mmCIF file of C-alpha atoms in Angstrom:
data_model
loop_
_atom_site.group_PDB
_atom_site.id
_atom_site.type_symbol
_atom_site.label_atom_id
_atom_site.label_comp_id
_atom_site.label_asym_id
_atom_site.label_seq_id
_atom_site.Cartn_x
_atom_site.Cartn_y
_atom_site.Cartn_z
ATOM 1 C CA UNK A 1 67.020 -29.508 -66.509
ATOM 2 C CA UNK A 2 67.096 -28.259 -62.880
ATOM 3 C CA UNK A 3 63.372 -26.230 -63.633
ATOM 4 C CA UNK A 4 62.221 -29.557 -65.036
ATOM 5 C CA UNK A 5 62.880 -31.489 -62.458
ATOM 6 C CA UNK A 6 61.463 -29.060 -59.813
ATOM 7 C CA UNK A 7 58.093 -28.853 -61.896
ATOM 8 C CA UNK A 8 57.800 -32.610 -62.530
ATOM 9 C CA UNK A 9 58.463 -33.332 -58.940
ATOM 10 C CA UNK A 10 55.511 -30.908 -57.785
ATOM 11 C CA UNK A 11 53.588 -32.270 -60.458
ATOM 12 C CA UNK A 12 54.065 -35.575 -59.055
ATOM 13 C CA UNK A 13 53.192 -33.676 -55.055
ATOM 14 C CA UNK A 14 50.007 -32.787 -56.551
ATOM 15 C CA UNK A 15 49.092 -35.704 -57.452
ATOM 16 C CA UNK A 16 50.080 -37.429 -54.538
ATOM 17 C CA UNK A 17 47.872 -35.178 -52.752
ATOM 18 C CA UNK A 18 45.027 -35.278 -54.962
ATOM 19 C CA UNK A 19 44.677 -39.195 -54.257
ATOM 20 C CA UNK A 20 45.223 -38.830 -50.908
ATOM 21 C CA UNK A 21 42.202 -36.213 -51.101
ATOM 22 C CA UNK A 22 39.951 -38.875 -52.880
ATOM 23 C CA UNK A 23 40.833 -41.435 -50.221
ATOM 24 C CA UNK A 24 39.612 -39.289 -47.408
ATOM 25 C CA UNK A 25 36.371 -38.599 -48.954
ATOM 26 C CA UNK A 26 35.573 -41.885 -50.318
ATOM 27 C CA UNK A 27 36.278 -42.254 -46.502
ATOM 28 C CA UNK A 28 34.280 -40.016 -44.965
ATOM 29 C CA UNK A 29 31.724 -40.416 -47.484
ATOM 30 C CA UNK A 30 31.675 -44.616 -45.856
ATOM 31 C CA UNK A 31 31.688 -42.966 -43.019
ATOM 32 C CA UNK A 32 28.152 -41.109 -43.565
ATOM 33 C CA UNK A 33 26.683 -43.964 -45.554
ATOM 34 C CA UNK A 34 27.046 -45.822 -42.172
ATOM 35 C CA UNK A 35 26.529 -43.363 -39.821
ATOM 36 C CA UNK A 36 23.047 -42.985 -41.801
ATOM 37 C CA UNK A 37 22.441 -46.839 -42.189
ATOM 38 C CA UNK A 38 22.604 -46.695 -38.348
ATOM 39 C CA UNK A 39 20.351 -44.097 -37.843
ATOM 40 C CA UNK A 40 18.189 -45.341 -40.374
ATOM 41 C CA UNK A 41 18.589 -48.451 -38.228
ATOM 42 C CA UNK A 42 17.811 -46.933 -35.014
ATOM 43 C CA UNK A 43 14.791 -45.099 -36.068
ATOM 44 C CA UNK A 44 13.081 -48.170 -37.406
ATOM 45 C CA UNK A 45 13.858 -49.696 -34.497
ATOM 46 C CA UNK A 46 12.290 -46.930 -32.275
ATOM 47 C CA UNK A 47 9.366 -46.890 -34.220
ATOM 48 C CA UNK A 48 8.558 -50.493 -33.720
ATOM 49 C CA UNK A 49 9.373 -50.289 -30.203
ATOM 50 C CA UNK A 50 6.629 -47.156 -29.855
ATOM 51 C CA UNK A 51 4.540 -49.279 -31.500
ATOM 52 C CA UNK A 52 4.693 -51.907 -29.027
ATOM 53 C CA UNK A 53 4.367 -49.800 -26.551
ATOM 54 C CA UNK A 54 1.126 -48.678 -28.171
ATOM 55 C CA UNK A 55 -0.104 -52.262 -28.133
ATOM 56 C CA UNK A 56 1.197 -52.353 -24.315
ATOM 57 C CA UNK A 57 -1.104 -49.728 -22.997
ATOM 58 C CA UNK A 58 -3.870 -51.114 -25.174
ATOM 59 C CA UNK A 59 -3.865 -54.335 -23.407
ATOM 60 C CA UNK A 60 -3.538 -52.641 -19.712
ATOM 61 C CA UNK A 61 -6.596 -50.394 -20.459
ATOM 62 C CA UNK A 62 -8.600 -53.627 -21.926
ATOM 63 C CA UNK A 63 -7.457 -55.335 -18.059
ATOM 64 C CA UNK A 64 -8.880 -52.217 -16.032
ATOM 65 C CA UNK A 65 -12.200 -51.908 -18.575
ATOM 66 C CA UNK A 66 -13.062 -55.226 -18.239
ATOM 67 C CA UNK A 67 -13.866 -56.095 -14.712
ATOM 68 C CA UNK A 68 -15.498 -52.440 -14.513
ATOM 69 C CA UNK A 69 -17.872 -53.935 -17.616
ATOM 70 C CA UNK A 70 -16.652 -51.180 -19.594
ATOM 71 C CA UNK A 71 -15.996 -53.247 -22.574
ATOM 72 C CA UNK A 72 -18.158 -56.958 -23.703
ATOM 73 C CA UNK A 73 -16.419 -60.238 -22.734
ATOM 74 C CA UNK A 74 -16.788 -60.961 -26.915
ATOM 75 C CA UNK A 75 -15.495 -57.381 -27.888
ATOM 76 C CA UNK A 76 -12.433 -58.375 -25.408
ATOM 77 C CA UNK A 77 -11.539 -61.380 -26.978
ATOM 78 C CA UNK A 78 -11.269 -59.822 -30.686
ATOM 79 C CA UNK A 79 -9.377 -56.790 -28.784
ATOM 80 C CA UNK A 80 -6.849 -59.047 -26.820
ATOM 81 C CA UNK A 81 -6.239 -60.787 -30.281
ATOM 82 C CA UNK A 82 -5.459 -58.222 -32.164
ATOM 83 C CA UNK A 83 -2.938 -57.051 -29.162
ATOM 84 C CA UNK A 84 -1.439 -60.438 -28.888
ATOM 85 C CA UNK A 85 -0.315 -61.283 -32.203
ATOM 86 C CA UNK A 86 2.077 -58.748 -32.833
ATOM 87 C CA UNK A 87 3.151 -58.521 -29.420
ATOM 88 C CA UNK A 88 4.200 -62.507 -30.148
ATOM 89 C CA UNK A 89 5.998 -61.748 -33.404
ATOM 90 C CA UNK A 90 7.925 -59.191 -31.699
ATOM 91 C CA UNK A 91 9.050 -61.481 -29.113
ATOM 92 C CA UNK A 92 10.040 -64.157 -30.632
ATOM 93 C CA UNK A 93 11.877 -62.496 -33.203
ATOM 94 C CA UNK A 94 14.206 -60.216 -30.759
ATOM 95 C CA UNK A 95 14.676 -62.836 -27.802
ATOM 96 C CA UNK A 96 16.443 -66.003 -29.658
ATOM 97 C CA UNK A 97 18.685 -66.328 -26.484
ATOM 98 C CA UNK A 98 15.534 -66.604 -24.304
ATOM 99 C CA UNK A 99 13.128 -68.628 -26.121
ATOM 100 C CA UNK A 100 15.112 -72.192 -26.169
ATOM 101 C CA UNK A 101 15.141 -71.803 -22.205
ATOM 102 C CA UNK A 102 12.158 -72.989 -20.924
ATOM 103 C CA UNK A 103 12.974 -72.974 -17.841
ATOM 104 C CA UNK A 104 10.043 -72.340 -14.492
ATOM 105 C CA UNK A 105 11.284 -70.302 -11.444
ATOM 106 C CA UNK A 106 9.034 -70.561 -8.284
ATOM 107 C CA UNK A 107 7.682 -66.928 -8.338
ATOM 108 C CA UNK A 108 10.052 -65.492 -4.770
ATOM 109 C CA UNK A 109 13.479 -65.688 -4.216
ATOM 110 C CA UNK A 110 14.346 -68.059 -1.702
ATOM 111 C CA UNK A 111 10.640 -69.678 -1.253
ATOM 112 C CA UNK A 112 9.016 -72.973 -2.125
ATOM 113 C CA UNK A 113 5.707 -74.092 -2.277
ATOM 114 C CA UNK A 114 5.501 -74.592 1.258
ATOM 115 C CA UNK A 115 4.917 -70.652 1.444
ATOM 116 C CA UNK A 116 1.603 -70.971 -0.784
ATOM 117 C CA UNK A 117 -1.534 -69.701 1.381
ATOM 118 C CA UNK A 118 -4.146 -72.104 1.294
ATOM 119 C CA UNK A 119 -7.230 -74.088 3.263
ATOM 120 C CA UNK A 120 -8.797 -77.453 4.479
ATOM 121 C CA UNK A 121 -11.162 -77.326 1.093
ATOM 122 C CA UNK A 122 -8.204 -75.762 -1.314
ATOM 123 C CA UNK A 123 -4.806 -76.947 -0.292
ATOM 124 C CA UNK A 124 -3.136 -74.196 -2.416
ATOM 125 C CA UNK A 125 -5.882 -71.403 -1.874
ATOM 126 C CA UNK A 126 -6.666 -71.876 -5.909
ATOM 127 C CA UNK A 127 -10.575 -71.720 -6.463
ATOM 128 C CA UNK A 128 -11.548 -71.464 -10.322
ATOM 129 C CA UNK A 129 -15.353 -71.515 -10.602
ATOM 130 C CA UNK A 130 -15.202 -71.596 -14.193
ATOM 131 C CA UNK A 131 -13.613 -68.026 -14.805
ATOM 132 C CA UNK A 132 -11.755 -67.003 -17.554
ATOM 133 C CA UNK A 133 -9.917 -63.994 -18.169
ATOM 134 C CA UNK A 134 -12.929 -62.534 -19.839
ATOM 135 C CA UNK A 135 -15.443 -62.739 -17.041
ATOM 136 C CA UNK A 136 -13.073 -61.765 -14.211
ATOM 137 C CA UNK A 137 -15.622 -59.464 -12.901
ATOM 138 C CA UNK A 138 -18.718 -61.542 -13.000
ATOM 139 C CA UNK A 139 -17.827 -65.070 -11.653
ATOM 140 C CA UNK A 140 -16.652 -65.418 -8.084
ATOM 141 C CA UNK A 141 -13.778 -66.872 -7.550
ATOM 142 C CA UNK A 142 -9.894 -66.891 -6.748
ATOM 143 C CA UNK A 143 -8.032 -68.154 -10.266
ATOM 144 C CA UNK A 144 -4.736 -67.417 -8.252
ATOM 145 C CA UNK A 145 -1.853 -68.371 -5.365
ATOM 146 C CA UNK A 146 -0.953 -66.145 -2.712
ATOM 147 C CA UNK A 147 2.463 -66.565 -1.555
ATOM 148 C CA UNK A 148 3.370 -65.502 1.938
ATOM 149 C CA UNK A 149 6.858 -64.159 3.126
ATOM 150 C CA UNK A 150 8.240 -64.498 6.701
ATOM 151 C CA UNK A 151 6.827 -60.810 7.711
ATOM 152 C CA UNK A 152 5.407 -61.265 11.790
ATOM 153 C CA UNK A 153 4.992 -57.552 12.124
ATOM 154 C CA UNK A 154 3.932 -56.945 8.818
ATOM 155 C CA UNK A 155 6.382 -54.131 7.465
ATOM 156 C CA UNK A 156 7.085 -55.820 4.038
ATOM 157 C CA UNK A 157 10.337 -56.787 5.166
ATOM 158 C CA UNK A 158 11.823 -60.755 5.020
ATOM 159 C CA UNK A 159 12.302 -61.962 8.830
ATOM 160 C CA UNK A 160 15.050 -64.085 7.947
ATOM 161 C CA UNK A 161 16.988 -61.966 5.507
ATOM 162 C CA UNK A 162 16.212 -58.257 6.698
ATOM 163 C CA UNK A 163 15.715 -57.320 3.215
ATOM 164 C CA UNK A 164 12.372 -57.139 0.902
ATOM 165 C CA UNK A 165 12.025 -60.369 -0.912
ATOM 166 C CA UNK A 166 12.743 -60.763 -4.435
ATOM 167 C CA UNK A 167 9.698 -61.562 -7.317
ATOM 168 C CA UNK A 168 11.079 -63.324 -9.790
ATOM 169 C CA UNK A 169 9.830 -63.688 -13.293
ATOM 170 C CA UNK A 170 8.251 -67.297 -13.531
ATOM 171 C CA UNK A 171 9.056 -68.138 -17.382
ATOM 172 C CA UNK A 172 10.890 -65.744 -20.337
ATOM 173 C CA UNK A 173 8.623 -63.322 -21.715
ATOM 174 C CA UNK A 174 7.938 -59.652 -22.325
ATOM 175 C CA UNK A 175 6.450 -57.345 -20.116
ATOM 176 C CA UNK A 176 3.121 -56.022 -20.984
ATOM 177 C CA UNK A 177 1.875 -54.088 -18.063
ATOM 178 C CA UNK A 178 2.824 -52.399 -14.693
ATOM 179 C CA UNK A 179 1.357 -50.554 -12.258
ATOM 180 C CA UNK A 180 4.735 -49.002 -10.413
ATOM 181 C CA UNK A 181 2.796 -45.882 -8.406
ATOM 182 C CA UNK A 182 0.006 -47.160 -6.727
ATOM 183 C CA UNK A 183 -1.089 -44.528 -3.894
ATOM 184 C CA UNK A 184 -2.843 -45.126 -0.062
ATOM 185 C CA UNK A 185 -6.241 -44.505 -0.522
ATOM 186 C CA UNK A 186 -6.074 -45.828 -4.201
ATOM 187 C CA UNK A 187 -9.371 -48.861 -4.989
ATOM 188 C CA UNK A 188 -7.058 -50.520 -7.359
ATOM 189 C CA UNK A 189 -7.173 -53.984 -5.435
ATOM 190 C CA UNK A 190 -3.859 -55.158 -7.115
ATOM 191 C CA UNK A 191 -1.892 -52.394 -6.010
ATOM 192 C CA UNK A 192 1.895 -52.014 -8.281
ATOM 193 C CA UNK A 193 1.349 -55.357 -10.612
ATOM 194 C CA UNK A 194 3.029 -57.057 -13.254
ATOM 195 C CA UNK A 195 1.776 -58.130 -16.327
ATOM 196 C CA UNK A 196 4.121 -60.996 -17.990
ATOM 197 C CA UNK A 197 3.145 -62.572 -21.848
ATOM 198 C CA UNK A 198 4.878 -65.843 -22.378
ATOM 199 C CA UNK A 199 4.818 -65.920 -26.197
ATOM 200 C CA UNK A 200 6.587 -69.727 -26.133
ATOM 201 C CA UNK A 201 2.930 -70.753 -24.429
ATOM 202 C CA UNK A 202 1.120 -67.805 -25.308
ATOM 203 C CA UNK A 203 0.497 -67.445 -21.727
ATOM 204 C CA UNK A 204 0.048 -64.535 -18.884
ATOM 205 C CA UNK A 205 1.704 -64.585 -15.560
ATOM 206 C CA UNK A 206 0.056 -61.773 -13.303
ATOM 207 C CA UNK A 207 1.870 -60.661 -10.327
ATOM 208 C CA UNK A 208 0.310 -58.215 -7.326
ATOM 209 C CA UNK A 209 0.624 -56.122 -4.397
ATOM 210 C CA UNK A 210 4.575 -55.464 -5.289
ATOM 211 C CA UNK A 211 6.153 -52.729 -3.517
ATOM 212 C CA UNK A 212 9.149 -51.921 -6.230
ATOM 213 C CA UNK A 213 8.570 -52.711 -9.819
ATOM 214 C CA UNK A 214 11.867 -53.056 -11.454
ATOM 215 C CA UNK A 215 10.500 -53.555 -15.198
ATOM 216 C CA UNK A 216 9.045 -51.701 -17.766
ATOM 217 C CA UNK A 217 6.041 -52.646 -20.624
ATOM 218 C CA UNK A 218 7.966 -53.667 -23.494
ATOM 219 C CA UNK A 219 10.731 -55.128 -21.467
ATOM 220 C CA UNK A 220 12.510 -58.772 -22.237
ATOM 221 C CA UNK A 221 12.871 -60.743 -19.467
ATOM 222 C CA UNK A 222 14.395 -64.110 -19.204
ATOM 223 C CA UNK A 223 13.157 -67.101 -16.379
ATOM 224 C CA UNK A 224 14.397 -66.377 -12.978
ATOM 225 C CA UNK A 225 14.891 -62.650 -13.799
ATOM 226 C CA UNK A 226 14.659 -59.925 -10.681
ATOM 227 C CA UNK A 227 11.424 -58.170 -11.661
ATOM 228 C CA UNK A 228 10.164 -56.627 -8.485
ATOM 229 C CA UNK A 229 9.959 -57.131 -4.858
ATOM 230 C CA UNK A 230 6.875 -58.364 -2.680
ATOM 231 C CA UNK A 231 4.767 -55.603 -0.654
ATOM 232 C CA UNK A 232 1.613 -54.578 0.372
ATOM 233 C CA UNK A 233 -0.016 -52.103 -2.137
ATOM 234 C CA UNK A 234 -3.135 -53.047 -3.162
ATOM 235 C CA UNK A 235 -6.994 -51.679 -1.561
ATOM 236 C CA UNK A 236 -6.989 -55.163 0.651
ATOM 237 C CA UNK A 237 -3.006 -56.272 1.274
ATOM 238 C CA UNK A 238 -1.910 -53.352 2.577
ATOM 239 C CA UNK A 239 -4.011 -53.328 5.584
ATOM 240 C CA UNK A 240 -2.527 -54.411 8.875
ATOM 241 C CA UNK A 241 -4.725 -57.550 8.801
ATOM 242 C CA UNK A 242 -3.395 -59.079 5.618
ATOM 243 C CA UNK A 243 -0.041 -60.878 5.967
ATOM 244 C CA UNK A 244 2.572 -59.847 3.387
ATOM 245 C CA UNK A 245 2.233 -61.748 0.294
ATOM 246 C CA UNK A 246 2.481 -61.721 -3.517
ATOM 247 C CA UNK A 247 -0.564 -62.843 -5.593
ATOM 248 C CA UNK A 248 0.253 -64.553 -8.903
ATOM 249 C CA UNK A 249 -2.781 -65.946 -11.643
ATOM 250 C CA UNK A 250 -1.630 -67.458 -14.369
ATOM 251 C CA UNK A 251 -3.825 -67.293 -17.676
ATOM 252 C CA UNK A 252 -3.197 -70.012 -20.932
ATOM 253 C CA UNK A 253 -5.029 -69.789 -24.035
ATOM 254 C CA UNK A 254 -7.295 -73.716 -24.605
ATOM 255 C CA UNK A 255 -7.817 -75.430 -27.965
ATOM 256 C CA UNK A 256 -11.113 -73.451 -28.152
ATOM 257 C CA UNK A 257 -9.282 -70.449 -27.833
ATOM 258 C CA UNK A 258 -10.653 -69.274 -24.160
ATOM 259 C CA UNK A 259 -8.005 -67.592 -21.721
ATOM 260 C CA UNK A 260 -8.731 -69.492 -18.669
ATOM 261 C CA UNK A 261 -6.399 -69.491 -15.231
ATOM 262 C CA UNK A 262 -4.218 -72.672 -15.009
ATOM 263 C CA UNK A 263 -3.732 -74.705 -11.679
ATOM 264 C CA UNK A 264 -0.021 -75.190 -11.369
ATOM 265 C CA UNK A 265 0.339 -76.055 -8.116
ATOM 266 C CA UNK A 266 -0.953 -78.839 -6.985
#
């Protein structure tokens, strides 16, 4: 009886222990599956994000080629389509928190459109001529605002405040292009710039002559976001005789599908 009772009862520890084996691994086996689902998860959603990158630098060469006529207006267009599209999908599908605000922001933090540069003949300095996006580099023109910051001696830095002087981003978007290490000596008339798609309006803001860039192509920005701060980079702004401004064009695809700048000040 006493023998019995000592075998049953490690009969009965053995078993005990065996569930308590299975339980573990059917644990730690849930614990894989997951840990897998999420890198499974994670590499999917690196690979998509590579991609738009891809489709990021595809549309920043297309801006530098085409005012140097090193690709055709038409070729552009089909180019710029192709970019576009999926650079839409992606947006709208990862920013639901963004795209209900449509919200504008005036382009500096702590400005108004009082601060836009202009003259006698064009109040708000914006002279079209019948450019589009596509033909930047063959009609004259100036598609854009310049927006001036309290700077007397010209050192980038906000009279008023001491500080530089926010840019903000106009609408939500995603950030397409930037230029964040333009050099003295460099041609590039922009200088650091900004390149912002607003899928809601399938849109472009361009912003220019920044001295920090604080985004990043592929970036998700909502309206009224920090994005950079006004300087004076660029083959023209930084010189002492230009006063210390940000440029901003805005570009909206018509009906008949041309990108043309918009006049949104007036």
């Amino acid at each position: 009886m006493f023998f019995g009772f000592i075998y049953g009862d490690s009969c009965m520890t053995s078993f005990k222990f065996a569930a308590m084996l299975l339980v573990v691994a059917a644990f730690y086996l849930q614990v894989v599956s997951c840990r897998e689902a999420a890198t499974g998860k994670v590499a999917a959603e690196d690979s998509e994000f590579s991609k738009i990158l891809e489709l990021c630098n595809a549309f920043d060469r297309l801006n530098k080629d085409l005012p140097k006529g090193h690709i055709l207006p038409d070729e552009a267009e089909i180019t710029l389509d192709s970019i576009i599209a999926p650079l839409r999908e992606y947006y709208l599908r990862n920013s639901a928190a963004y795209c209900a605000d449509t919200s504008w922001y005036f382009p500096i933090q702590g400005y108004s459109i009082r601060n836009v540069g202009g003259t006698a003949r064009d109040k708000y300095g914006f002279v079209d001529n019948g450019c589009s996006f596509f033909d930047r580099g063959i009609n004259p023109g100036h598609p854009a605002y310049d927006i001036f910051i309290r700077d007397l001696n010209n050192d980038g830095i906000d009279d008023r405040t001491s500080r530089k002087a926010n840019v903000l981003a106009v609408t939500g978007g995603i950030i397409i292009a930037t230029e964040p290490n333009w050099h003295l000596g460099s041609t590039q008339r922009g200088g650091k710039y900004i390149w912002l798609y607003n899928a809601n309006e399938n849109s472009f803001f361009y912003y220019a002559h920044n001295e920090d860039v604080l985004v990043k192509p592929g970036d998700i920005v909502k309206p009224g976001q920090i994005i950079g701060t006004v300087g004076r980079t660029g083959a023209n702004a930084y010189k002492e005789r230009s006063q210390t401004h940000l440029h901003i064009s805005y570009y909206r695809y018509e009906p008949d599908n041309r990108l043309c700048p918009v006049q949104f000040y007036n």
